[in-house]
PDB file of C-alpha atoms in Angstrom:
ATOM      1  CA  UNK A  33     -16.934  22.499  16.149  1.00 64.00           C
ATOM      2  CA  UNK A  34     -18.685  24.051  13.369  1.00 82.00           C
ATOM      3  CA  UNK A  35     -17.703  22.599  10.275  1.00 90.00           C
ATOM      4  CA  UNK A  36     -16.619  25.218   7.243  1.00 95.00           C
ATOM      5  CA  UNK A  37     -18.797  25.798   4.237  1.00 96.00           C
ATOM      6  CA  UNK A  38     -16.985  23.954   0.807  1.00 97.00           C
ATOM      7  CA  UNK A  39     -17.494  25.400  -2.540  1.00 96.00           C
ATOM      8  CA  UNK A  40     -16.338  22.194  -4.083  1.00 96.00           C
ATOM      9  CA  UNK A  41     -14.724  22.555  -8.034  1.00 95.00           C
ATOM     10  CA  UNK A  42     -15.018  20.039 -11.051  1.00 90.00           C
ATOM     11  CA  UNK A  43     -12.007  17.782 -11.251  1.00 94.00           C
ATOM     12  CA  UNK A  44     -12.158  13.891 -12.625  1.00 95.00           C
ATOM     13  CA  UNK A  45      -9.382  12.010 -10.789  1.00 96.00           C
ATOM     14  CA  UNK A  46      -6.724   9.956 -13.186  1.00 96.00           C
ATOM     15  CA  UNK A  47      -6.981   6.219 -13.297  1.00 96.00           C
ATOM     16  CA  UNK A  48      -5.083   4.636 -10.805  1.00 96.00           C
ATOM     17  CA  UNK A  49      -1.596   3.237 -11.191  1.00 94.00           C
ATOM     18  CA  UNK A  50      -2.292  -0.885 -10.476  1.00 92.00           C
ATOM     19  CA  UNK A  51      -0.001  -1.328  -7.427  1.00 92.00           C
ATOM     20  CA  UNK A  52       2.028  -4.418  -7.182  1.00 94.00           C
ATOM     21  CA  UNK A  53       3.282  -3.969  -3.579  1.00 96.00           C
ATOM     22  CA  UNK A  54       5.375  -6.406  -1.324  1.00 97.00           C
ATOM     23  CA  UNK A  55       4.487  -7.365   1.835  1.00 97.00           C
ATOM     24  CA  UNK A  56       5.692  -5.010   4.738  1.00 97.00           C
ATOM     25  CA  UNK A  57       8.587  -6.898   6.397  1.00 97.00           C
ATOM     26  CA  UNK A  58       8.394  -7.432  10.510  1.00 97.00           C
ATOM     27  CA  UNK A  59       7.297  -4.054  11.900  1.00 98.00           C
ATOM     28  CA  UNK A  60       8.258  -3.104  15.366  1.00 98.00           C
ATOM     29  CA  UNK A  61       5.061  -0.484  16.585  1.00 98.00           C
ATOM     30  CA  UNK A  62       6.693   1.796  19.692  1.00 98.00           C
ATOM     31  CA  UNK A  63       4.246   4.070  21.912  1.00 97.00           C
ATOM     32  CA  UNK A  64       5.165   7.246  22.496  1.00 96.00           C
ATOM     33  CA  UNK A  65       2.538   8.324  25.148  1.00 92.00           C
ATOM     34  CA  UNK A  66       0.995  10.860  22.837  1.00 97.00           C
ATOM     35  CA  UNK A  67      -1.657  10.983  20.320  1.00 98.00           C
ATOM     36  CA  UNK A  68      -0.871  11.295  16.883  1.00 98.00           C
ATOM     37  CA  UNK A  69       2.769  11.471  15.722  1.00 98.00           C
ATOM     38  CA  UNK A  70       2.525  12.631  12.689  1.00 98.00           C
ATOM     39  CA  UNK A  71       6.024  12.929  11.327  1.00 99.00           C
ATOM     40  CA  UNK A  72       9.363  11.294  12.572  1.00 99.00           C
ATOM     41  CA  UNK A  73      12.651  12.566  12.056  1.00 99.00           C
ATOM     42  CA  UNK A  74      16.101  10.090  13.030  1.00 98.00           C
ATOM     43  CA  UNK A  75      19.531  11.320  14.070  1.00 96.00           C
ATOM     44  CA  UNK A  76      21.979   9.304  16.260  1.00 92.00           C
ATOM     45  CA  UNK A  77      19.949   6.241  17.316  1.00 92.00           C
ATOM     46  CA  UNK A  78      16.954   8.991  18.463  1.00 97.00           C
ATOM     47  CA  UNK A  79      13.902   9.407  16.669  1.00 98.00           C
ATOM     48  CA  UNK A  80      12.164  12.594  17.292  1.00 99.00           C
ATOM     49  CA  UNK A  81       8.511  13.021  16.545  1.00 99.00           C
ATOM     50  CA  UNK A  82       5.631  15.839  17.341  1.00 99.00           C
ATOM     51  CA  UNK A  83       2.163  15.171  18.875  1.00 99.00           C
ATOM     52  CA  UNK A  84      -1.542  16.411  18.920  1.00 98.00           C
ATOM     53  CA  UNK A  85      -0.953  18.350  22.519  1.00 98.00           C
ATOM     54  CA  UNK A  86       2.235  20.357  21.118  1.00 98.00           C
ATOM     55  CA  UNK A  87       4.781  17.953  22.629  1.00 98.00           C
ATOM     56  CA  UNK A  88       7.833  17.070  20.669  1.00 98.00           C
ATOM     57  CA  UNK A  89       9.465  13.966  21.749  1.00 98.00           C
ATOM     58  CA  UNK A  90      12.387  12.327  21.409  1.00 98.00           C
ATOM     59  CA  UNK A  91      13.152   8.398  22.112  1.00 97.00           C
ATOM     60  CA  UNK A  92      15.015   5.849  21.777  1.00 95.00           C
ATOM     61  CA  UNK A  93      13.688   2.971  18.876  1.00 93.00           C
ATOM     62  CA  UNK A  94      13.176   0.357  21.905  1.00 90.00           C
ATOM     63  CA  UNK A  95      10.847   2.780  23.507  1.00 89.00           C
ATOM     64  CA  UNK A  96      12.988   2.690  26.770  1.00 90.00           C
ATOM     65  CA  UNK A  97      13.784   6.208  26.936  1.00 93.00           C
ATOM     66  CA  UNK A  98      11.092   8.761  26.123  1.00 95.00           C
ATOM     67  CA  UNK A  99      11.663  12.662  26.689  1.00 96.00           C
ATOM     68  CA  UNK A 100      10.034  15.576  26.137  1.00 97.00           C
ATOM     69  CA  UNK A 101      12.233  18.127  24.063  1.00 98.00           C
ATOM     70  CA  UNK A 102       9.992  20.961  23.719  1.00 98.00           C
ATOM     71  CA  UNK A 103       6.694  22.115  23.815  1.00 98.00           C
ATOM     72  CA  UNK A 104       5.289  24.140  20.713  1.00 98.00           C
ATOM     73  CA  UNK A 105       1.830  25.279  22.067  1.00 98.00           C
ATOM     74  CA  UNK A 106       0.680  24.333  18.751  1.00 98.00           C
ATOM     75  CA  UNK A 107       0.401  21.252  16.617  1.00 99.00           C
ATOM     76  CA  UNK A 108       3.763  20.042  15.426  1.00 99.00           C
ATOM     77  CA  UNK A 109       3.654  18.021  12.098  1.00 99.00           C
ATOM     78  CA  UNK A 110       6.805  17.834   9.758  1.00 99.00           C
ATOM     79  CA  UNK A 111      10.165  17.844  11.172  1.00 99.00           C
ATOM     80  CA  UNK A 112      13.732  18.652  10.291  1.00 99.00           C
ATOM     81  CA  UNK A 113      17.328  18.867  11.721  1.00 98.00           C
ATOM     82  CA  UNK A 114      18.678  22.742  10.741  1.00 99.00           C
ATOM     83  CA  UNK A 115      22.256  22.973   9.944  1.00 98.00           C
ATOM     84  CA  UNK A 116      23.108  24.743  13.242  1.00 97.00           C
ATOM     85  CA  UNK A 117      21.377  21.759  14.904  1.00 97.00           C
ATOM     86  CA  UNK A 118      18.356  22.762  15.741  1.00 98.00           C
ATOM     87  CA  UNK A 119      15.135  21.234  14.815  1.00 99.00           C
ATOM     88  CA  UNK A 120      13.084  22.594  12.313  1.00 99.00           C
ATOM     89  CA  UNK A 121       9.243  22.146  13.076  1.00 99.00           C
ATOM     90  CA  UNK A 122       6.174  22.973  10.595  1.00 99.00           C
ATOM     91  CA  UNK A 123       3.130  23.891  13.002  1.00 99.00           C
ATOM     92  CA  UNK A 124      -0.087  23.932  11.996  1.00 98.00           C
ATOM     93  CA  UNK A 125      -0.917  26.581  14.527  1.00 98.00           C
ATOM     94  CA  UNK A 126       2.434  28.563  15.123  1.00 98.00           C
ATOM     95  CA  UNK A 127       3.938  28.259  11.386  1.00 99.00           C
ATOM     96  CA  UNK A 128       8.069  27.193  10.909  1.00 99.00           C
ATOM     97  CA  UNK A 129       9.565  27.224  14.045  1.00 99.00           C
ATOM     98  CA  UNK A 130      12.996  26.551  14.651  1.00 99.00           C
ATOM     99  CA  UNK A 131      13.386  24.626  18.515  1.00 98.00           C
ATOM    100  CA  UNK A 132      16.438  24.405  20.920  1.00 98.00           C
ATOM    101  CA  UNK A 133      16.843  20.931  21.656  1.00 95.00           C
ATOM    102  CA  UNK A 134      18.674  21.669  24.987  1.00 94.00           C
ATOM    103  CA  UNK A 135      16.664  24.368  25.929  1.00 96.00           C
ATOM    104  CA  UNK A 136      13.129  24.019  24.809  1.00 96.00           C
ATOM    105  CA  UNK A 137      13.231  27.762  23.537  1.00 97.00           C
ATOM    106  CA  UNK A 138      11.522  28.664  19.868  1.00 98.00           C
ATOM    107  CA  UNK A 139      11.924  30.995  17.445  1.00 98.00           C
ATOM    108  CA  UNK A 140       9.688  31.506  15.145  1.00 99.00           C
ATOM    109  CA  UNK A 141      10.977  31.634  11.110  1.00 99.00           C
ATOM    110  CA  UNK A 142       7.463  32.556   9.668  1.00 99.00           C
ATOM    111  CA  UNK A 143       4.604  32.948  11.276  1.00 98.00           C
ATOM    112  CA  UNK A 144       1.060  31.542  11.054  1.00 98.00           C
ATOM    113  CA  UNK A 145      -1.352  33.910   9.548  1.00 96.00           C
ATOM    114  CA  UNK A 146      -2.631  34.547   6.399  1.00 94.00           C
ATOM    115  CA  UNK A 147       0.409  34.229   4.636  1.00 95.00           C
ATOM    116  CA  UNK A 148       0.864  30.586   5.997  1.00 98.00           C
ATOM    117  CA  UNK A 149      -2.641  29.025   7.153  1.00 98.00           C
ATOM    118  CA  UNK A 150      -1.453  25.074   7.287  1.00 99.00           C
ATOM    119  CA  UNK A 151       2.731  24.624   7.564  1.00 99.00           C
ATOM    120  CA  UNK A 152       3.122  20.758   7.158  1.00 99.00           C
ATOM    121  CA  UNK A 153       6.294  19.972   5.576  1.00 99.00           C
ATOM    122  CA  UNK A 154       9.609  21.080   4.995  1.00 99.00           C
ATOM    123  CA  UNK A 155      13.474  19.939   3.515  1.00 99.00           C
ATOM    124  CA  UNK A 156      16.125  21.649   4.587  1.00 99.00           C
ATOM    125  CA  UNK A 157      19.322  22.445   2.228  1.00 99.00           C
ATOM    126  CA  UNK A 158      23.300  23.179   4.051  1.00 98.00           C
ATOM    127  CA  UNK A 159      23.038  26.794   3.511  1.00 98.00           C
ATOM    128  CA  UNK A 160      19.600  26.951   6.058  1.00 98.00           C
ATOM    129  CA  UNK A 161      17.249  27.798   2.795  1.00 99.00           C
ATOM    130  CA  UNK A 162      13.946  25.699   3.373  1.00 99.00           C
ATOM    131  CA  UNK A 163      11.524  24.439   1.649  1.00 99.00           C
ATOM    132  CA  UNK A 164       8.256  24.038   3.456  1.00 99.00           C
ATOM    133  CA  UNK A 165       4.480  23.705   2.349  1.00 99.00           C
ATOM    134  CA  UNK A 166       1.581  25.511   2.945  1.00 99.00           C
ATOM    135  CA  UNK A 167      -1.218  23.022   2.666  1.00 99.00           C
ATOM    136  CA  UNK A 168      -4.484  25.172   2.026  1.00 98.00           C
ATOM    137  CA  UNK A 169      -5.289  28.878   2.486  1.00 98.00           C
ATOM    138  CA  UNK A 170      -9.001  27.702   2.813  1.00 98.00           C
ATOM    139  CA  UNK A 171      -8.870  25.529   5.699  1.00 97.00           C
ATOM    140  CA  UNK A 172      -7.621  24.437   9.274  1.00 96.00           C
ATOM    141  CA  UNK A 173      -5.763  21.213   9.456  1.00 96.00           C
ATOM    142  CA  UNK A 174      -8.285  20.051  11.593  1.00 94.00           C
ATOM    143  CA  UNK A 175     -10.855  19.990   8.603  1.00 95.00           C
ATOM    144  CA  UNK A 176      -8.244  18.451   5.776  1.00 96.00           C
ATOM    145  CA  UNK A 177     -11.102  16.321   4.728  1.00 94.00           C
ATOM    146  CA  UNK A 178     -12.975  19.536   3.519  1.00 96.00           C
ATOM    147  CA  UNK A 179     -10.183  20.487   1.076  1.00 97.00           C
ATOM    148  CA  UNK A 180      -9.905  17.207  -0.189  1.00 96.00           C
ATOM    149  CA  UNK A 181     -13.843  16.975  -1.407  1.00 96.00           C
ATOM    150  CA  UNK A 182     -13.605  20.897  -2.318  1.00 97.00           C
ATOM    151  CA  UNK A 183     -10.487  20.573  -4.672  1.00 97.00           C
ATOM    152  CA  UNK A 184      -9.609  23.904  -4.725  1.00 97.00           C
ATOM    153  CA  UNK A 185      -5.875  23.989  -5.226  1.00 98.00           C
ATOM    154  CA  UNK A 186      -5.130  26.649  -3.008  1.00 98.00           C
ATOM    155  CA  UNK A 187      -1.521  24.645  -1.697  1.00 99.00           C
ATOM    156  CA  UNK A 188       1.926  26.148  -2.148  1.00 99.00           C
ATOM    157  CA  UNK A 189       5.331  25.187  -1.846  1.00 99.00           C
ATOM    158  CA  UNK A 190       7.265  27.849  -0.433  1.00 99.00           C
ATOM    159  CA  UNK A 191      10.631  28.450  -0.142  1.00 99.00           C
ATOM    160  CA  UNK A 192      12.606  30.706   2.941  1.00 99.00           C
ATOM    161  CA  UNK A 193      16.454  31.856   2.346  1.00 98.00           C
ATOM    162  CA  UNK A 194      18.718  32.369   5.080  1.00 98.00           C
ATOM    163  CA  UNK A 195      18.017  36.635   4.826  1.00 98.00           C
ATOM    164  CA  UNK A 196      14.372  35.952   6.113  1.00 98.00           C
ATOM    165  CA  UNK A 197      13.056  36.323   2.534  1.00 98.00           C
ATOM    166  CA  UNK A 198       9.760  34.150   1.699  1.00 98.00           C
ATOM    167  CA  UNK A 199       9.025  32.899  -2.132  1.00 98.00           C
ATOM    168  CA  UNK A 200       6.479  31.177  -4.313  1.00 98.00           C
ATOM    169  CA  UNK A 201       8.291  27.948  -5.814  1.00 99.00           C
ATOM    170  CA  UNK A 202       4.411  26.181  -6.821  1.00 99.00           C
ATOM    171  CA  UNK A 203       0.786  27.131  -6.261  1.00 99.00           C
ATOM    172  CA  UNK A 204      -1.936  25.830  -6.929  1.00 98.00           C
ATOM    173  CA  UNK A 205      -1.199  22.686  -4.929  1.00 99.00           C
ATOM    174  CA  UNK A 206      -3.992  20.371  -4.142  1.00 98.00           C
ATOM    175  CA  UNK A 207      -3.333  20.010   0.160  1.00 99.00           C
ATOM    176  CA  UNK A 208       0.420  20.766  -0.630  1.00 99.00           C
ATOM    177  CA  UNK A 209       1.837  18.110   1.635  1.00 99.00           C
ATOM    178  CA  UNK A 210       5.567  16.371   1.657  1.00 99.00           C
ATOM    179  CA  UNK A 211       8.616  17.837   0.727  1.00 99.00           C
ATOM    180  CA  UNK A 212      12.059  16.349  -0.448  1.00 99.00           C
ATOM    181  CA  UNK A 213      14.946  17.491  -1.628  1.00 99.00           C
ATOM    182  CA  UNK A 214      17.792  16.021  -3.551  1.00 99.00           C
ATOM    183  CA  UNK A 215      21.022  15.093  -2.015  1.00 98.00           C
ATOM    184  CA  UNK A 216      23.204  17.208  -4.034  1.00 98.00           C
ATOM    185  CA  UNK A 217      19.989  19.939  -3.733  1.00 99.00           C
ATOM    186  CA  UNK A 218      19.550  19.859  -7.834  1.00 98.00           C
ATOM    187  CA  UNK A 219      15.783  19.580  -7.148  1.00 99.00           C
ATOM    188  CA  UNK A 220      13.080  19.351  -4.510  1.00 99.00           C
ATOM    189  CA  UNK A 221       9.915  17.362  -4.866  1.00 99.00           C
ATOM    190  CA  UNK A 222       6.163  18.110  -3.125  1.00 99.00           C
ATOM    191  CA  UNK A 223       3.413  15.850  -2.737  1.00 99.00           C
ATOM    192  CA  UNK A 224      -0.189  16.511  -3.295  1.00 99.00           C
ATOM    193  CA  UNK A 225      -2.023  14.639  -1.011  1.00 99.00           C
ATOM    194  CA  UNK A 226      -5.588  15.499  -3.364  1.00 98.00           C
ATOM    195  CA  UNK A 227      -4.384  14.651  -7.007  1.00 98.00           C
ATOM    196  CA  UNK A 228      -2.404  12.117  -6.089  1.00 99.00           C
ATOM    197  CA  UNK A 229       0.550  13.186  -7.264  1.00 99.00           C
ATOM    198  CA  UNK A 230       4.328  14.242  -6.766  1.00 99.00           C
ATOM    199  CA  UNK A 231       5.570  16.972  -8.603  1.00 99.00           C
ATOM    200  CA  UNK A 232       9.582  18.241  -8.920  1.00 99.00           C
ATOM    201  CA  UNK A 233      11.037  21.225  -9.157  1.00 99.00           C
ATOM    202  CA  UNK A 234      14.661  22.070 -10.684  1.00 98.00           C
ATOM    203  CA  UNK A 235      16.600  24.179  -8.736  1.00 98.00           C
ATOM    204  CA  UNK A 236      18.158  26.838  -8.939  1.00 96.00           C
ATOM    205  CA  UNK A 237      16.013  27.251 -12.234  1.00 97.00           C
ATOM    206  CA  UNK A 238      12.218  26.683 -10.728  1.00 97.00           C
ATOM    207  CA  UNK A 239      11.534  24.914 -14.145  1.00 98.00           C
ATOM    208  CA  UNK A 240       8.818  22.707 -12.556  1.00 97.00           C
ATOM    209  CA  UNK A 241       7.713  18.953 -14.045  1.00 98.00           C
ATOM    210  CA  UNK A 242       5.288  16.225 -12.762  1.00 98.00           C
ATOM    211  CA  UNK A 243       7.327  13.436 -11.306  1.00 99.00           C
ATOM    212  CA  UNK A 244       4.824  10.774 -10.626  1.00 98.00           C
ATOM    213  CA  UNK A 245       0.856  10.900 -11.270  1.00 98.00           C
ATOM    214  CA  UNK A 246      -2.147   8.972 -10.851  1.00 98.00           C
ATOM    215  CA  UNK A 247      -0.526   7.330  -7.842  1.00 98.00           C
ATOM    216  CA  UNK A 248      -2.828   4.439  -6.136  1.00 98.00           C
ATOM    217  CA  UNK A 249      -2.911   5.900  -2.675  1.00 98.00           C
ATOM    218  CA  UNK A 250      -3.004   9.838  -0.462  1.00 98.00           C
ATOM    219  CA  UNK A 251       0.799  10.704  -0.465  1.00 99.00           C
ATOM    220  CA  UNK A 252       1.605  12.440   2.383  1.00 99.00           C
ATOM    221  CA  UNK A 253       4.958  13.111   3.877  1.00 99.00           C
ATOM    222  CA  UNK A 254       7.952  12.612   1.999  1.00 99.00           C
ATOM    223  CA  UNK A 255      11.593  12.558   2.887  1.00 99.00           C
ATOM    224  CA  UNK A 256      15.351  11.616   1.135  1.00 99.00           C
ATOM    225  CA  UNK A 257      16.684   8.556   2.529  1.00 98.00           C
ATOM    226  CA  UNK A 258      19.570   7.679   3.152  1.00 97.00           C
ATOM    227  CA  UNK A 259      19.907   5.815   0.221  1.00 98.00           C
ATOM    228  CA  UNK A 260      18.992   8.655  -2.004  1.00 98.00           C
ATOM    229  CA  UNK A 261      15.500   7.951  -2.446  1.00 99.00           C
ATOM    230  CA  UNK A 262      12.405   9.911  -2.182  1.00 99.00           C
ATOM    231  CA  UNK A 263      10.181   7.477   0.495  1.00 99.00           C
ATOM    232  CA  UNK A 264       6.727   8.611   0.543  1.00 99.00           C
ATOM    233  CA  UNK A 265       4.474   7.897   3.225  1.00 99.00           C
ATOM    234  CA  UNK A 266       0.735   6.583   1.437  1.00 99.00           C
ATOM    235  CA  UNK A 267      -1.626   7.269   4.110  1.00 98.00           C
ATOM    236  CA  UNK A 268      -4.769   5.489   2.640  1.00 98.00           C
ATOM    237  CA  UNK A 269      -5.467   3.692  -0.746  1.00 98.00           C
ATOM    238  CA  UNK A 270      -7.596   5.872  -2.572  1.00 97.00           C
ATOM    239  CA  UNK A 271     -11.268   5.611  -2.127  1.00 95.00           C
ATOM    240  CA  UNK A 272     -13.601   4.557  -4.758  1.00 93.00           C
ATOM    241  CA  UNK A 273     -16.615   6.844  -3.296  1.00 91.00           C
ATOM    242  CA  UNK A 274     -14.451   9.897  -2.938  1.00 93.00           C
ATOM    243  CA  UNK A 275     -13.205   9.512  -6.739  1.00 95.00           C
ATOM    244  CA  UNK A 276     -16.874   8.935  -7.686  1.00 93.00           C
ATOM    245  CA  UNK A 277     -17.913  12.102  -5.652  1.00 93.00           C
ATOM    246  CA  UNK A 278     -15.577  14.032  -7.572  1.00 94.00           C
ATOM    247  CA  UNK A 279     -16.840  12.879 -11.400  1.00 92.00           C
ATOM    248  CA  UNK A 280     -20.628  13.777 -10.452  1.00 91.00           C
ATOM    249  CA  UNK A 281     -21.702  17.223 -10.023  1.00 92.00           C
ATOM    250  CA  UNK A 282     -19.989  18.999  -7.080  1.00 92.00           C
ATOM    251  CA  UNK A 283     -23.275  19.545  -5.411  1.00 93.00           C
ATOM    252  CA  UNK A 284     -22.959  15.677  -4.323  1.00 93.00           C
ATOM    253  CA  UNK A 285     -18.838  16.496  -2.543  1.00 94.00           C
ATOM    254  CA  UNK A 286     -21.695  19.103  -0.192  1.00 94.00           C
ATOM    255  CA  UNK A 287     -24.114  16.367   0.729  1.00 93.00           C
ATOM    256  CA  UNK A 288     -21.034  14.235   1.538  1.00 91.00           C
ATOM    257  CA  UNK A 289     -19.721  16.973   3.764  1.00 94.00           C
ATOM    258  CA  UNK A 290     -22.946  17.464   5.246  1.00 92.00           C
ATOM    259  CA  UNK A 291     -23.221  13.702   6.744  1.00 91.00           C
ATOM    260  CA  UNK A 292     -22.651  12.915  10.216  1.00 90.00           C
ATOM    261  CA  UNK A 293     -19.039  12.150  11.202  1.00 86.00           C
ATOM    262  CA  UNK A 294     -19.884   8.287  11.065  1.00 84.00           C
ATOM    263  CA  UNK A 295     -20.665   8.660   7.785  1.00 82.00           C
ATOM    264  CA  UNK A 296     -17.672  10.447   6.456  1.00 85.00           C
ATOM    265  CA  UNK A 297     -15.032   9.154   3.903  1.00 81.00           C
ATOM    266  CA  UNK A 298     -12.671   7.025   5.919  1.00 86.00           C
ATOM    267  CA  UNK A 299      -9.264   6.415   5.468  1.00 90.00           C
ATOM    268  CA  UNK A 300      -8.127   2.577   4.871  1.00 92.00           C
ATOM    269  CA  UNK A 301      -6.626   0.534   7.506  1.00 95.00           C
ATOM    270  CA  UNK A 302      -3.045  -0.139   5.610  1.00 98.00           C
ATOM    271  CA  UNK A 303       0.776   0.490   6.426  1.00 99.00           C
ATOM    272  CA  UNK A 304       1.847   1.458   2.985  1.00 99.00           C
ATOM    273  CA  UNK A 305       4.757   3.305   1.736  1.00 99.00           C
ATOM    274  CA  UNK A 306       7.083   3.597  -1.254  1.00 99.00           C
ATOM    275  CA  UNK A 307      10.222   4.463  -2.319  1.00 99.00           C
ATOM    276  CA  UNK A 308      10.716   6.300  -5.780  1.00 99.00           C
ATOM    277  CA  UNK A 309      13.778   7.481  -7.490  1.00 98.00           C
ATOM    278  CA  UNK A 310      13.309  11.340  -7.893  1.00 98.00           C
ATOM    279  CA  UNK A 311      14.852  11.805 -11.059  1.00 95.00           C
ATOM    280  CA  UNK A 312      12.861   9.405 -13.002  1.00 97.00           C
ATOM    281  CA  UNK A 313       9.968   8.103 -10.466  1.00 98.00           C
ATOM    282  CA  UNK A 314      10.343   4.503 -10.837  1.00 98.00           C
ATOM    283  CA  UNK A 315       9.495   2.633  -7.851  1.00 98.00           C
ATOM    284  CA  UNK A 316      12.227   1.148  -5.913  1.00 98.00           C
ATOM    285  CA  UNK A 317      10.518  -0.057  -3.057  1.00 98.00           C
ATOM    286  CA  UNK A 318       6.949  -0.705  -2.116  1.00 98.00           C
ATOM    287  CA  UNK A 319       5.655  -2.317   0.718  1.00 99.00           C
ATOM    288  CA  UNK A 320       1.992  -2.791   1.778  1.00 98.00           C
ATOM    289  CA  UNK A 321       0.400  -4.846   4.482  1.00 97.00           C
ATOM    290  CA  UNK A 322      -2.666  -4.877   6.979  1.00 97.00           C
ATOM    291  CA  UNK A 323      -1.776  -4.725  10.334  1.00 97.00           C
ATOM    292  CA  UNK A 324      -3.360  -5.077  13.533  1.00 97.00           C
ATOM    293  CA  UNK A 325      -1.497  -2.126  15.725  1.00 97.00           C
ATOM    294  CA  UNK A 326      -0.614   0.401  12.900  1.00 98.00           C
ATOM    295  CA  UNK A 327      -2.415   2.239  10.220  1.00 98.00           C
ATOM    296  CA  UNK A 328      -2.439   5.690   8.215  1.00 98.00           C
ATOM    297  CA  UNK A 329       1.288   6.171   7.572  1.00 99.00           C
ATOM    298  CA  UNK A 330       1.990   9.763   7.275  1.00 99.00           C
ATOM    299  CA  UNK A 331       5.554  10.171   8.119  1.00 99.00           C
ATOM    300  CA  UNK A 332       8.550   7.912   6.653  1.00 99.00           C
ATOM    301  CA  UNK A 333      12.141   8.129   7.112  1.00 99.00           C
ATOM    302  CA  UNK A 334      14.858   5.499   6.064  1.00 99.00           C
ATOM    303  CA  UNK A 335      17.992   5.377   7.995  1.00 98.00           C
ATOM    304  CA  UNK A 336      20.799   3.407   7.496  1.00 97.00           C
ATOM    305  CA  UNK A 337      18.144   0.581   5.868  1.00 98.00           C
ATOM    306  CA  UNK A 338      15.546   1.360   8.860  1.00 98.00           C
ATOM    307  CA  UNK A 339      12.478   2.664   7.459  1.00 99.00           C
ATOM    308  CA  UNK A 340      10.597   4.851  10.342  1.00 99.00           C
ATOM    309  CA  UNK A 341       6.691   5.669  10.138  1.00 99.00           C
ATOM    310  CA  UNK A 342       4.722   8.165  11.862  1.00 99.00           C
ATOM    311  CA  UNK A 343       1.070   8.783  12.227  1.00 99.00           C
ATOM    312  CA  UNK A 344      -1.642  11.292  12.295  1.00 98.00           C
ATOM    313  CA  UNK A 345      -3.878   8.053  14.206  1.00 97.00           C
ATOM    314  CA  UNK A 346      -2.006   6.636  16.061  1.00 98.00           C
ATOM    315  CA  UNK A 347       0.015   6.972  19.593  1.00 98.00           C
ATOM    316  CA  UNK A 348       3.427   5.767  18.547  1.00 98.00           C
ATOM    317  CA  UNK A 349       5.935   5.106  15.860  1.00 98.00           C
ATOM    318  CA  UNK A 350       6.565   2.145  14.205  1.00 98.00           C
ATOM    319  CA  UNK A 351       9.912   0.836  12.020  1.00 98.00           C
ATOM    320  CA  UNK A 352      10.905  -1.886  10.294  1.00 99.00           C
ATOM    321  CA  UNK A 353      14.455  -3.427   8.254  1.00 98.00           C
ATOM    322  CA  UNK A 354      14.815  -3.302   4.520  1.00 98.00           C
ATOM    323  CA  UNK A 355      14.994  -6.904   3.914  1.00 96.00           C
TER     324      UNK A 355
END
């Protein structure tokens, strides 16, 4: 696949917070018969995930039962439960979808197109209002690294109301990614993978502020847990070579992007998740370890003291119990 050209913008990454993570509790890894189980949704003892070939799967945490719920014929990423019981699916090739869990029928809420290039993650209010991200208007999902290198800030946080109207809550984001809604729906938080930060938008006023900045990792999907905390999938620790390239002349990043794939910047193989207070940004939980069978956490969901993980680069989900 030919690589698109990039036009790098000048940016100086902030000095990273110094993390003090705890060791990850015992991790259980469950194979899902599909590559790239990017996100996880938990409901009534079942885990839902979407894989690279377009299938949405439902499985029990012990892995003994696995069913296909639907095939989007695209690339499902973020998953949420819609108020009427259907699955809300962010599909990078199809747009924002609703999936009937019984029949597998699809309804397109917002189609992929010029106004929605990479639908990535979402959160849903009780009345059916959907807050969702369009990661970038410049590149397709397969070239997400190009967006991180270019740093052009075309990501957005969008809102779709039940009557079908779509508006922009926040723009200028660096690879807009995870979305989390307050338990009382008074704010929504969005992750910017390329700028190592979480922003919060107050509802209904739309006033926005930085919740957490200078993260020591690339934040990916986020979700509000049953504990009311904002759980953050930390896909990889920050990469010193990439931060250095950002500080140098933009032409350096063009040269980096032109390197053969084996020489491209790679994520670090760790399992890392963090939970923060959505009101203050204070870190409540921080778990990080190297695991032989799992890495690059891109999805996280806490439910009843169990933390479930998804990964763009694994054929499995994983989970652990909070200590």
